[in-house]
Coordinates of C-alpha atoms and ligand atoms in Angstrom, one line a residue:
M1 CA -21.7 -8.8 -7.2
M2 CA -21.9 -11.4 -4.6
M3 CA -18.7 -12.8 -6.0
I4 CA -16.9 -9.5 -5.3
V5 CA -18.0 -9.7 -1.7
W6 CA -16.9 -13.4 -1.6
F7 CA -13.7 -12.3 -3.0
I8 CA -13.1 -9.7 -0.5
V9 CA -14.1 -12.1 2.3
L10 CA -11.9 -14.8 1.0
V11 CA -8.9 -12.8 0.2
F12 CA -8.8 -10.1 2.8
C13 CA -10.3 -11.7 5.9
P14 CA -8.1 -14.1 7.7
G15 CA -9.8 -17.3 8.6
P16 CA -10.3 -20.9 7.5
L17 CA -10.3 -21.3 3.7
R18 CA -13.7 -22.1 2.2
T19 CA -14.3 -24.7 -0.3
Q20 CA -16.0 -23.3 -3.4
L21 CA -18.8 -24.8 -5.3
G22 CA -18.4 -25.5 -9.0
T23 CA -19.7 -23.5 -11.9
T24 CA -23.2 -22.2 -11.3
P25 CA -25.6 -24.7 -12.9
N26 CA -27.4 -23.5 -16.1
I27 CA -24.8 -20.7 -16.4
K28 CA -25.3 -20.4 -20.1
H29 CA -29.1 -19.9 -19.8
I30 CA -28.6 -17.5 -16.9
V31 CA -26.0 -15.3 -18.6
V32 CA -27.6 -15.2 -22.0
G33 CA -31.1 -14.7 -20.5
R34 CA -29.8 -11.8 -18.4
C35 CA -28.2 -10.3 -21.4
Y36 CA -31.4 -10.4 -23.4
N37 CA -33.3 -9.0 -20.4
Y38 CA -30.9 -6.2 -20.2
I39 CA -30.8 -5.2 -23.8
T40 CA -34.6 -5.7 -24.2
L41 CA -36.0 -4.3 -21.0
V42 CA -33.3 -2.5 -18.9
N43 CA -31.5 -0.6 -21.5
P44 CA -33.2 -1.1 -24.9
D45 CA -30.9 1.4 -26.6
L46 CA -28.0 -1.1 -26.6
R47 CA -27.4 -3.2 -29.7
H48 CA -25.4 -6.1 -28.5
D49 CA -25.3 -9.6 -29.6
C50 CA -25.8 -11.8 -26.6
E51 CA -24.8 -15.0 -28.3
V52 CA -21.5 -13.5 -29.4
I53 CA -20.8 -12.2 -25.9
W54 CA -21.5 -15.7 -24.6
R55 CA -19.2 -17.3 -27.2
H56 CA -16.3 -15.0 -26.3
F57 CA -16.9 -15.7 -22.6
E58 CA -16.9 -19.4 -23.1
E59 CA -13.8 -19.3 -25.3
A60 CA -12.0 -17.4 -22.5
V61 CA -12.8 -19.9 -19.8
V62 CA -13.0 -23.4 -21.2
R63 CA -10.0 -25.6 -22.1
Q64 CA -8.0 -23.6 -19.5
S65 CA -6.7 -24.8 -16.3
S66 CA -9.2 -23.4 -13.8
C67 CA -6.5 -21.1 -12.3
N68 CA -5.2 -19.7 -15.6
V69 CA -7.6 -17.2 -17.0
T70 CA -6.1 -13.8 -17.3
V71 CA -7.7 -10.5 -17.8
E72 CA -6.5 -10.5 -21.4
D73 CA -8.4 -13.7 -22.1
Y74 CA -11.6 -11.7 -21.7
N75 CA -10.5 -9.0 -24.1
K76 CA -12.7 -10.3 -27.0
M77 CA -15.7 -10.5 -24.7
F78 CA -15.2 -7.0 -23.4
Y79 CA -14.6 -5.7 -26.9
A80 CA -18.1 -7.1 -27.8
I81 CA -19.7 -5.1 -25.0
P82 CA -18.8 -1.4 -25.4
Q83 CA -20.9 0.6 -23.0
T84 CA -20.9 4.3 -22.0
W85 CA -23.0 6.0 -19.4
P86 CA -23.7 9.6 -18.3
C87 CA -21.5 11.6 -15.9
D88 CA -22.2 12.3 -12.3
R89 CA -23.7 8.9 -11.6
S90 CA -21.0 6.4 -10.7
L91 CA -21.2 4.9 -7.2
F92 CA -18.2 3.0 -5.8
W93 CA -18.3 1.2 -2.6
S94 CA -16.2 -1.1 -0.4
K95 CA -17.6 -3.2 2.5
T96 CA -20.9 -1.4 2.4
R97 CA -22.8 -3.7 0.1
T98 CA -26.2 -3.9 1.8
L99 CA -26.4 -0.2 2.4
M100 CA -25.1 0.5 -1.1
H101 CA -28.1 -1.4 -2.5
S102 CA -30.7 0.6 -0.5
Y103 CA -28.8 3.8 -1.4
A104 CA -28.9 3.0 -5.1
A105 CA -32.5 2.0 -4.9
V106 CA -33.6 5.3 -3.5
N107 CA -31.3 7.2 -5.8
P108 CA -31.9 5.6 -9.2
Q109 CA -29.5 8.1 -10.8
F110 CA -26.6 6.1 -9.2
W111 CA -24.8 3.6 -11.3
T112 CA -22.9 0.7 -9.8
L113 CA -21.0 -2.0 -11.5
E114 CA -24.1 -4.2 -11.3
D115 CA -26.0 -1.7 -13.5
T116 CA -23.6 -2.2 -16.4
L117 CA -24.3 -5.1 -18.8
V118 CA -21.3 -7.1 -17.6
G119 CA -22.1 -6.6 -14.0
Y120 CA -25.7 -7.5 -14.6
M121 CA -24.9 -10.7 -16.5
F122 CA -22.3 -12.2 -14.1
N123 CA -23.6 -11.0 -10.8
D124 CA -23.4 -13.7 -8.1
L125 CA -22.2 -16.4 -10.6
I126 CA -19.3 -18.8 -10.2
W127 CA -17.4 -20.4 -13.1
C128 CA -14.3 -22.2 -14.1
G129 CA -13.1 -24.4 -16.9
Q130 CA -11.0 -27.5 -16.9
E131 CA -7.9 -28.3 -18.9
E132 CA -8.4 -30.5 -22.0
D133 CA -12.2 -30.3 -21.7
S134 CA -14.5 -28.1 -23.7
G135 CA -17.0 -27.6 -20.8
F136 CA -17.2 -25.8 -17.5
D137 CA -16.3 -27.6 -14.3
F138 CA -19.6 -28.0 -12.5
S139 CA -18.2 -30.0 -9.6
S140 CA -15.7 -27.6 -8.1
C141 CA -13.9 -24.4 -8.7
P142 CA -10.8 -23.2 -6.9
E143 CA -10.9 -20.5 -4.3
W144 CA -10.0 -17.0 -5.4
S145 CA -7.1 -17.1 -3.0
A146 CA -5.7 -20.2 -4.6
C147 CA -5.0 -18.6 -8.0
R148 CA -3.1 -15.9 -9.6
N149 CA -5.5 -15.8 -12.5
H150 CA -8.9 -16.9 -11.2
P151 CA -11.4 -16.8 -14.0
V152 CA -14.0 -15.0 -11.9
Y153 CA -11.6 -12.5 -10.4
S154 CA -10.1 -11.7 -13.8
L155 CA -13.5 -10.8 -15.2
W156 CA -14.5 -8.6 -12.3
R157 CA -11.1 -7.0 -12.3
Q158 CA -11.5 -5.9 -15.9
A159 CA -15.1 -5.0 -15.4
S160 CA -14.2 -2.8 -12.4
Q161 CA -11.3 -1.2 -14.3
N162 CA -13.6 -0.3 -17.2
F163 CA -16.2 1.0 -14.8
A164 CA -13.7 3.3 -13.1
E165 CA -12.1 4.5 -16.4
M166 CA -15.6 5.5 -17.6
A167 CA -16.4 7.5 -14.5
C168 CA -16.8 11.2 -15.1
G169 CA -18.2 14.3 -13.4
N170 CA -18.9 13.8 -9.7
I171 CA -18.4 10.3 -8.4
T172 CA -19.5 8.9 -5.0
V173 CA -17.6 6.5 -2.9
L174 CA -19.3 4.8 0.0
L175 CA -16.9 3.5 2.7
N176 CA -17.5 1.7 6.0
G177 CA -16.3 3.7 9.0
S178 CA -16.9 0.8 11.4
I179 CA -13.9 -1.2 10.2
V180 CA -10.2 -0.7 10.3
N181 CA -8.9 0.1 6.8
A182 CA -12.2 1.4 5.5
F183 CA -10.0 2.3 2.5
N184 CA -8.2 -0.9 1.8
K185 CA -5.5 -0.8 -0.8
K186 CA -6.1 -4.5 -1.6
S187 CA -9.8 -4.1 -2.2
M188 CA -11.2 -3.8 -5.7
F189 CA -11.8 -0.1 -5.0
G190 CA -8.3 0.5 -3.6
S191 CA -6.3 -1.7 -6.0
V192 CA -8.1 -1.4 -9.3
E193 CA -10.8 1.3 -9.4
L194 CA -8.9 4.1 -7.7
D195 CA -5.9 3.7 -10.1
S196 CA -8.2 3.7 -13.1
M197 CA -10.0 6.9 -12.4
N198 CA -9.0 9.8 -14.5
P199 CA -8.6 13.2 -12.7
R200 CA -9.2 15.0 -16.0
R201 CA -12.6 13.3 -16.4
V202 CA -13.7 13.4 -12.8
D203 CA -14.8 16.7 -11.2
Y204 CA -15.2 15.6 -7.6
V205 CA -14.7 12.4 -5.7
N206 CA -17.4 12.7 -3.0
I207 CA -16.5 10.3 -0.2
K208 CA -19.2 9.2 2.2
V209 CA -18.1 7.5 5.4
V210 CA -20.8 5.5 7.0
T211 CA -20.6 3.7 10.3
N212 CA -23.0 1.2 11.8
L213 CA -25.6 3.0 13.9
E214 CA -24.4 1.2 17.0
G215 CA -20.7 1.7 16.1
P216 CA -17.9 1.0 16.4
F217 CA -16.9 4.5 15.1
T218 CA -13.5 3.4 13.9
E219 CA -12.7 5.6 11.0
S220 CA -13.9 8.9 9.6
C221 CA -12.9 11.6 7.2
S222 CA -10.2 12.7 9.6
K223 CA -9.2 9.4 11.1
G224 CA -7.6 6.2 9.8
S225 CA -7.1 5.0 6.3
I226 CA -9.6 7.5 4.8
V227 CA -7.0 10.2 5.4
D228 CA -4.6 8.1 3.2
L229 CA -7.2 7.9 0.5
I230 CA -7.6 11.7 0.6
H231 CA -3.8 12.1 0.3
I232 CA -3.7 9.9 -2.7
L233 CA -6.6 11.8 -4.3
Q234 CA -4.9 15.1 -3.7
S235 CA -1.5 13.9 -5.0
R236 CA -3.2 12.8 -8.2
G237 CA -5.0 16.1 -8.7
F238 CA -8.5 15.0 -7.8
R239 CA -10.9 17.4 -6.1
W240 CA -12.7 15.8 -3.3
T241 CA -15.2 16.1 -0.5
C242 CA -15.7 13.8 2.5
T243 CA -18.8 13.5 4.6
D244 CA -19.3 11.7 7.8
N245 CA -22.9 10.8 8.9
D246 CA -24.7 11.6 5.6
Q247 CA -28.3 12.1 6.6
T248 CA -29.8 10.1 3.7
L249 CA -27.6 7.2 4.6
M250 CA -28.5 7.4 8.2
I251 CA -32.2 7.5 7.5
L252 CA -31.8 4.4 5.3
Q253 CA -30.1 2.6 8.1
C254 CA -32.8 3.7 10.5
I255 CA -35.5 2.3 8.3
Q256 CA -33.9 -1.1 8.6
N257 CA -33.3 -0.7 12.3
P258 CA -35.8 1.8 13.8
E259 CA -35.2 0.6 17.4
Q260 CA -31.7 2.0 17.5
P261 CA -31.4 4.9 20.0
S262 CA -29.7 7.1 17.5
C263 CA -32.8 6.6 15.2
Q264 CA -35.3 7.8 17.8
T265 CA -34.0 11.3 17.7
C266 CA -33.9 11.2 14.0
V267 CA -37.5 10.0 13.8
N268 CA -38.7 12.4 16.4
S269 CA -37.1 15.4 14.7
L270 CA -38.7 14.4 11.4
L271 CA -42.1 14.0 13.1
H272 CA -41.8 17.3 14.8
R273 CA -40.8 19.0 11.6
R274 CA -43.8 17.5 9.9
G275 CA -46.2 18.3 12.8
Ligands
LIG301 C1 -1.7 -20.9 -18.8 O1 -2.0 -20.3 -20.1 C2 -0.9 -20.0 -20.9 C3 -1.5 -19.3 -22.1 O2 -2.8 -19.5 -22.4 C4 -0.3 -21.3 -21.3 O3 0.9 -21.1 -22.1 C5 0.2 -22.0 -20.0 O4 0.8 -23.3 -20.3 C6 -1.0 -22.2 -19.1 N1 -0.5 -22.7 -17.8 C7 -1.1 -23.7 -17.1 C8 -0.5 -24.1 -15.9 O5 -2.1 -24.2 -17.6
LIG302 C1 -19.3 -2.5 7.9 O1 -18.6 -3.8 7.8 C2 -19.1 -4.7 8.7 C3 -18.2 -5.9 8.7 O2 -18.0 -6.3 7.4 C4 -20.6 -5.0 8.4 O3 -21.1 -6.0 9.3 C5 -21.4 -3.8 8.4 O4 -22.7 -4.0 8.0 C6 -20.8 -2.7 7.5 N1 -21.5 -1.5 7.8 C7 -22.1 -0.7 6.8 C8 -22.7 0.5 7.2 O5 -22.1 -1.1 5.7
LIG303 C1 -20.3 18.0 -7.6 O1 -19.8 18.0 -6.3 C2 -19.5 19.3 -5.8 C3 -18.8 19.1 -4.4 O2 -19.6 18.2 -3.6 C4 -20.7 20.1 -5.7 O3 -20.4 21.4 -5.2 C5 -21.3 20.2 -7.1 O4 -22.6 20.8 -7.1 C6 -21.6 18.8 -7.7 N1 -22.0 18.9 -9.1 C7 -23.0 18.1 -9.6 C8 -23.3 18.3 -11.0 O5 -23.6 17.3 -8.9

């Protein structure tokens, strides 16, 4: 998932371009090991062949110019990883990665992309191939922004699309109200996931807008790009709710930052309630 954050940083934040490292060392051991870990310990009901998944992955990436791996190149790999999950659990997020992790940790019913087998296997990894060579390029990989068909982006794009297509029942979207364009049409959520959600499968899109405790308080359910998101949802026939200042999220932020003035009242009222 780090890669998604990098992607967002690299593509959507103006600033000097960053040079990327090459393919993560030991990538095969990491990916295959995580796969076995997942199907053995995390989700033992799955019957997947980790070696076959790896082989399809490798075939998609190597012997290709490092900027020329399309979503379709991963078709075989995704075909080898069918996965379904129960309704009412999907958690989407954009620019709220740290908080999303604590939120998912205290609400184990939530499923993020990282909880799927693909997300679990490739989280935080970098990879690219090289033309006329049967191996990965361990010395350098292009930046996301340098490519139309970046091998890492293409995989996450397809994984995100599958994740959103599968979403059903109530889904939750965590957006960052401390930034302009909390709903960014170029983010993975705005460009891929939103378009892949099916209003006939989804009961409610429950949006939660969360700001930093100290502000800025830039966007909210009634202000800024989130209003655009709500219009899009409405026009596509989704039912939705939108919450500013969700109490659970605020408590999670206060745990990490108890000195914040806004947390003092929160803590005091909890103590009083208990006393
Ligand atoms: C990109 O891939 C396609 C199909 O695999 C191939 O036809 C094309 O020549 C490749 N382009 C580059 C620049 O490698
Ligand atoms: C909102 O985004 C800013 C800038 O990326 C980040 O520093 C901050 O932690 C985010 N806030 C939340 C609540 O995720
Ligand atoms: C789905 O969300 C709606 C609106 O927030 C809520 O009324 C309903 O109880 C939720 N259903 C489930 C199963 O969580």
